[in-house]
């Protein structure tokens, strides 16, 4: 990525310098240099365009399939902070329980959330993800852990619609902004046990408005998912309509004060 940026900057500098040369001395030498640098610049821009793959939300599993092997390498401090807060609230939700069933919708590789429960023998982790490569990564990560788990390759909405079990915690960590539809809070609420909690973490809409693509470079090609904006206030409003209460809500801000992510815990 850095190499590409340096080449682009060099191409722009050469182009500007050769245009200035043409202006000051209109002879065939500066004109040739200007033409060569202009074509270099155009080739670079064209190649950049060729190696970029943009995915709309209905193709999110294709995008995650491409980036699965890089997923855990890209965690920023702020993403890690959001996951730590998410995990803290799952733990708080089950603190008094002898055993717990946790449903992880869009569980990814499992490293950011599920892994914090790997040594807990009193937990059954119900993992759901729509991307085969993510499920494979999750299963590899849990291989050596003593961890009761059930993993399912499915769209999370389809899973919820046919699910008959109830859960102590449902966690949806950074999956809602990848969905091509609105998350069904009413259905999620109906899958909670009497004292169950719904923990949701995702990117703040103002951050997604600034960066509408989630772009990852894999094998010198850029893969970008056009993410959607999910406002935490809309989630809270829908949850209140389902008689859920807000137990916790935090916005995680970057050093410049820009809201980056949110974590919400809703409960009966
Ligand atoms: C940004 S990752 C988050 C992974 C993990 N929960 C975490 O916090 O690190 C989003 C995950 O949602 C999954 N996903 C995307 N669309 C989905 C859908 N419609 N149903 C289920 N999972 C989906 C992706 O495959 C990916 O693993």
Coordinates of C-alpha atoms and ligand atoms in Angstrom, one line a residue:
X1 CA 0.0 0.0 0.0
X2 CA 2.8 2.4 1.0
X3 CA 4.8 1.5 -2.2
X4 CA 1.7 2.3 -4.3
X5 CA 1.3 5.7 -2.5
X6 CA 5.0 6.6 -3.1
X7 CA 4.6 5.7 -6.8
X8 CA 1.5 7.8 -7.1
X9 CA 3.1 10.8 -5.4
X10 CA 6.2 10.5 -7.6
X11 CA 4.0 10.3 -10.7
X12 CA 2.1 13.5 -9.7
X13 CA 5.3 15.4 -8.9
X14 CA 6.9 14.3 -12.3
X15 CA 3.7 15.4 -14.1
X16 CA 3.5 18.8 -12.4
X17 CA 7.3 19.4 -12.9
X18 CA 7.1 18.4 -16.6
X19 CA 4.0 20.7 -17.2
X20 CA 5.9 23.6 -15.5
X21 CA 8.9 22.8 -17.9
X22 CA 6.6 22.8 -20.9
X23 CA 5.1 26.2 -19.8
X24 CA 8.6 27.8 -19.4
X25 CA 10.2 26.2 -22.5
X26 CA 7.8 24.9 -25.2
X27 CA 10.2 22.7 -27.1
X28 CA 9.8 19.0 -28.0
X29 CA 11.9 17.7 -25.0
X30 CA 9.6 18.9 -22.2
X31 CA 6.6 18.0 -24.2
X32 CA 7.8 14.4 -24.5
X33 CA 8.6 14.2 -20.8
X34 CA 5.2 15.7 -20.0
X35 CA 3.4 13.1 -22.2
X36 CA 5.4 10.2 -20.7
X37 CA 4.7 11.3 -17.2
X38 CA 1.0 11.9 -18.0
X39 CA 0.7 8.3 -19.4
X40 CA 2.6 6.9 -16.4
X41 CA 0.1 8.7 -14.1
X42 CA -2.9 7.4 -16.1
X43 CA -1.5 3.8 -16.1
X44 CA -1.1 3.9 -12.3
X45 CA -4.7 5.3 -11.9
X46 CA -6.0 2.6 -14.2
X47 CA -4.1 -0.2 -12.5
X48 CA -5.4 1.0 -9.1
X49 CA -9.0 0.9 -10.5
X50 CA -8.4 -2.6 -12.0
X51 CA -7.1 -4.1 -8.7
X52 CA -10.0 -2.7 -6.6
X53 CA -13.0 -4.9 -6.0
X54 CA -16.1 -3.2 -4.5
X55 CA -18.7 -5.4 -2.8
X56 CA -22.3 -4.3 -2.1
X57 CA -24.0 -5.5 1.1
X58 CA -25.7 -8.5 -0.6
X59 CA -22.2 -9.8 -1.4
X60 CA -20.8 -9.3 2.1
X61 CA -20.0 -13.0 2.6
X62 CA -17.8 -12.9 -0.7
X63 CA -16.0 -9.9 0.8
X64 CA -15.4 -11.5 4.1
X65 CA -14.4 -14.7 2.4
X66 CA -11.6 -12.7 0.6
X67 CA -10.4 -11.0 3.7
X68 CA -10.8 -13.8 6.3
X69 CA -7.1 -14.6 6.4
X70 CA -6.2 -11.0 7.1
X71 CA -9.1 -10.2 9.5
X72 CA -7.3 -10.5 12.8
X73 CA -4.2 -8.6 11.6
X74 CA -6.1 -5.4 11.1
X75 CA -7.3 -4.6 14.6
X76 CA -6.8 -1.0 15.7
X77 CA -6.6 0.1 19.3
X78 CA -10.1 1.5 19.2
X79 CA -11.5 -1.7 17.7
X80 CA -9.8 -3.7 20.5
X81 CA -11.2 -1.3 23.1
X82 CA -14.7 -1.9 21.7
X83 CA -14.2 -5.6 21.9
X84 CA -12.9 -5.5 25.4
X85 CA -16.0 -3.5 26.5
X86 CA -18.3 -5.9 24.6
X87 CA -16.7 -8.9 26.4
X88 CA -16.9 -7.2 29.8
X89 CA -20.7 -6.8 29.3
X90 CA -21.2 -10.4 28.1
X91 CA -19.4 -11.5 31.3
X92 CA -21.5 -9.1 33.5
X93 CA -24.7 -10.5 31.9
X94 CA -23.9 -14.0 33.1
X95 CA -22.0 -13.3 36.3
X96 CA -24.4 -15.1 38.6
X97 CA -25.1 -18.1 36.3
X98 CA -23.9 -21.6 36.7
X99 CA -24.1 -22.2 33.0
X100 CA -25.0 -20.0 30.0
X101 CA -25.9 -20.2 26.3
X102 CA -24.4 -17.5 24.2
X103 CA -25.5 -16.8 20.7
X104 CA -22.8 -15.0 18.6
X105 CA -24.3 -13.7 15.4
X106 CA -21.7 -12.9 12.7
X107 CA -19.0 -14.4 15.0
X108 CA -16.1 -14.0 12.5
X109 CA -12.8 -15.8 13.4
X110 CA -13.8 -15.9 17.1
X111 CA -10.6 -14.2 18.2
X112 CA -12.1 -10.9 19.3
X113 CA -15.0 -12.1 21.4
X114 CA -15.4 -15.9 21.7
X115 CA -11.8 -16.5 22.6
X116 CA -12.3 -14.6 25.9
X117 CA -14.5 -17.5 26.9
X118 CA -12.4 -20.4 25.7
X119 CA -11.5 -21.7 29.2
X120 CA -15.0 -21.5 30.5
X121 CA -16.5 -25.0 30.7
X122 CA -19.9 -23.7 31.9
X123 CA -20.6 -21.9 28.6
X124 CA -22.1 -23.2 25.3
X125 CA -21.2 -20.9 22.5
X126 CA -23.6 -20.9 19.5
X127 CA -21.7 -19.4 16.6
X128 CA -23.4 -18.2 13.4
X129 CA -21.7 -16.7 10.4
X130 CA -22.6 -16.4 6.7
X131 CA -19.0 -16.7 5.5
X132 CA -17.6 -20.2 5.1
X133 CA -14.0 -19.0 5.4
X134 CA -14.8 -17.2 8.7
X135 CA -16.4 -20.4 10.1
X136 CA -13.4 -22.4 9.1
X137 CA -11.1 -19.9 10.9
X138 CA -13.3 -20.0 14.0
X139 CA -13.2 -23.8 14.1
X140 CA -9.4 -23.8 13.8
X141 CA -9.1 -21.2 16.6
X142 CA -11.3 -23.3 19.0
X143 CA -9.5 -26.6 18.1
X144 CA -7.3 -26.7 21.2
X145 CA -9.7 -25.0 23.6
X146 CA -12.0 -26.8 26.0
X147 CA -15.0 -24.9 24.8
X148 CA -18.5 -26.2 24.2
X149 CA -19.7 -24.8 20.9
X150 CA -22.0 -25.3 18.0
X151 CA -21.2 -23.6 14.8
X152 CA -23.5 -22.9 11.9
X153 CA -23.0 -21.4 8.5
X154 CA -26.0 -19.2 7.9
X155 CA -27.3 -15.7 7.3
X156 CA -28.1 -14.5 10.8
X157 CA -31.7 -13.4 10.0
X158 CA -32.5 -16.8 8.5
X159 CA -30.9 -18.5 11.6
X160 CA -33.0 -16.4 14.0
X161 CA -36.2 -17.0 12.1
X162 CA -35.9 -20.8 12.4
X163 CA -34.3 -20.9 15.9
X164 CA -36.4 -22.4 18.7
X165 CA -33.8 -22.2 21.5
X166 CA -33.5 -19.3 23.9
X167 CA -30.2 -17.7 25.0
X168 CA -28.7 -15.9 28.1
X169 CA -26.8 -13.5 25.8
X170 CA -27.1 -12.7 22.2
X171 CA -24.0 -10.8 20.9
X172 CA -23.8 -9.0 17.5
X173 CA -20.3 -7.6 17.3
X174 CA -19.5 -5.5 14.3
X175 CA -21.9 -7.4 12.0
X176 CA -24.9 -5.0 11.7
X177 CA -23.2 -2.5 9.4
X178 CA -22.5 -5.5 6.9
X179 CA -26.2 -6.5 6.7
X180 CA -28.3 -5.8 3.5
X181 CA -31.4 -5.5 5.8
X182 CA -32.4 -4.1 9.1
X183 CA -31.6 -6.2 12.1
X184 CA -34.8 -7.7 13.6
X185 CA -34.6 -6.6 17.3
X186 CA -38.0 -8.0 17.9
X187 CA -37.0 -11.5 16.8
X188 CA -33.7 -11.2 18.8
X189 CA -35.6 -10.1 21.9
X190 CA -37.9 -13.1 21.6
X191 CA -34.9 -15.4 21.6
X192 CA -33.7 -14.1 25.0
X193 CA -34.2 -16.1 28.2
X194 CA -36.1 -14.3 31.0
X195 CA -33.1 -12.4 32.3
X196 CA -31.2 -12.4 28.9
X197 CA -29.1 -9.7 27.4
X198 CA -28.6 -8.4 23.9
X199 CA -25.1 -6.9 23.4
X200 CA -24.5 -5.0 20.2
X201 CA -21.3 -3.3 19.1
X202 CA -20.7 -1.6 15.8
X203 CA -19.2 1.4 14.0
X204 CA -20.7 4.8 14.7
X205 CA -22.7 6.2 11.8
X206 CA -20.7 9.4 11.7
X207 CA -17.5 7.4 11.2
X208 CA -19.1 5.3 8.5
X209 CA -20.3 8.5 6.8
X210 CA -16.7 9.6 6.7
X211 CA -15.4 6.2 5.6
X212 CA -18.2 4.5 3.7
X213 CA -16.0 1.6 2.5
X214 CA -14.3 -1.1 4.7
X215 CA -11.3 -1.7 2.5
X216 CA -8.7 -4.4 3.0
X217 CA -5.6 -5.2 0.8
X218 CA -5.2 -8.9 0.2
X219 CA -2.4 -10.2 -2.1
X220 CA -1.9 -6.7 -3.7
X221 CA -5.6 -6.3 -4.5
X222 CA -7.9 -4.0 -2.6
X223 CA -11.3 -5.4 -1.5
X224 CA -13.8 -2.9 -0.3
X225 CA -17.3 -3.5 1.3
X226 CA -19.7 -0.6 1.0
X227 CA -21.0 -0.6 4.6
X228 CA -24.3 0.7 5.8
X229 CA -24.9 3.1 8.7
X230 CA -26.6 1.7 11.8
X231 CA -27.6 4.3 14.3
X232 CA -27.4 3.1 18.0
X233 CA -30.4 5.4 18.8
X234 CA -32.6 3.5 16.3
X235 CA -31.5 0.2 17.9
X236 CA -32.3 1.5 21.4
X237 CA -35.7 2.8 20.2
X238 CA -36.6 -0.5 18.7
X239 CA -35.4 -2.3 21.8
X240 CA -37.5 -0.1 24.1
X241 CA -40.5 -1.0 21.9
X242 CA -39.8 -4.6 22.7
X243 CA -39.8 -3.9 26.4
X244 CA -36.0 -4.3 26.7
X245 CA -34.2 -1.8 28.9
X246 CA -30.9 -0.1 28.2
X247 CA -28.4 -1.5 30.7
X248 CA -25.3 0.2 29.2
X249 CA -24.4 2.4 26.3
X250 CA -20.9 3.8 25.4
X251 CA -19.5 5.6 22.4
X252 CA -15.8 4.8 21.8
X253 CA -14.0 7.9 20.5
X254 CA -10.8 8.3 18.6
X255 CA -8.0 10.6 20.0
X256 CA -9.5 13.5 17.9
X257 CA -12.8 13.1 19.6
X258 CA -14.6 11.6 16.6
X259 CA -17.1 8.9 17.6
X260 CA -15.7 5.5 16.2
X261 CA -17.8 2.7 17.7
X262 CA -20.5 2.0 20.2
X263 CA -21.4 -0.8 22.6
X264 CA -24.9 -1.3 23.9
X265 CA -26.3 -3.8 26.4
X266 CA -30.0 -4.3 26.4
X267 CA -31.8 -6.5 28.8
X268 CA -35.2 -7.7 30.0
Ligands
LIG1 C1 -16.6 -7.2 10.9 S1 -16.8 -8.9 11.0 C2 -17.1 -9.1 12.8 C3 -16.6 -10.4 13.3 C4 -16.7 -10.6 14.8 N1 -18.0 -10.5 15.3 C5 -15.8 -9.5 15.5 O1 -16.4 -8.7 16.3 O2 -14.6 -9.5 15.2 C6 -18.5 -9.2 10.4 C7 -18.9 -10.7 10.4 O3 -20.2 -10.8 10.0 C8 -20.4 -11.8 9.1 N2 -21.6 -11.6 8.3 C9 -21.8 -10.6 7.4 N3 -23.0 -10.7 6.9 C10 -23.7 -11.7 7.6 C11 -25.0 -12.2 7.6 N4 -25.9 -11.7 6.7 N5 -25.3 -13.2 8.4 C12 -24.4 -13.7 9.3 N6 -23.1 -13.2 9.3 C13 -22.7 -12.2 8.5 C14 -19.1 -11.8 8.3 O4 -18.9 -13.0 7.6 C15 -18.1 -11.5 9.3 O5 -17.5 -12.6 9.9

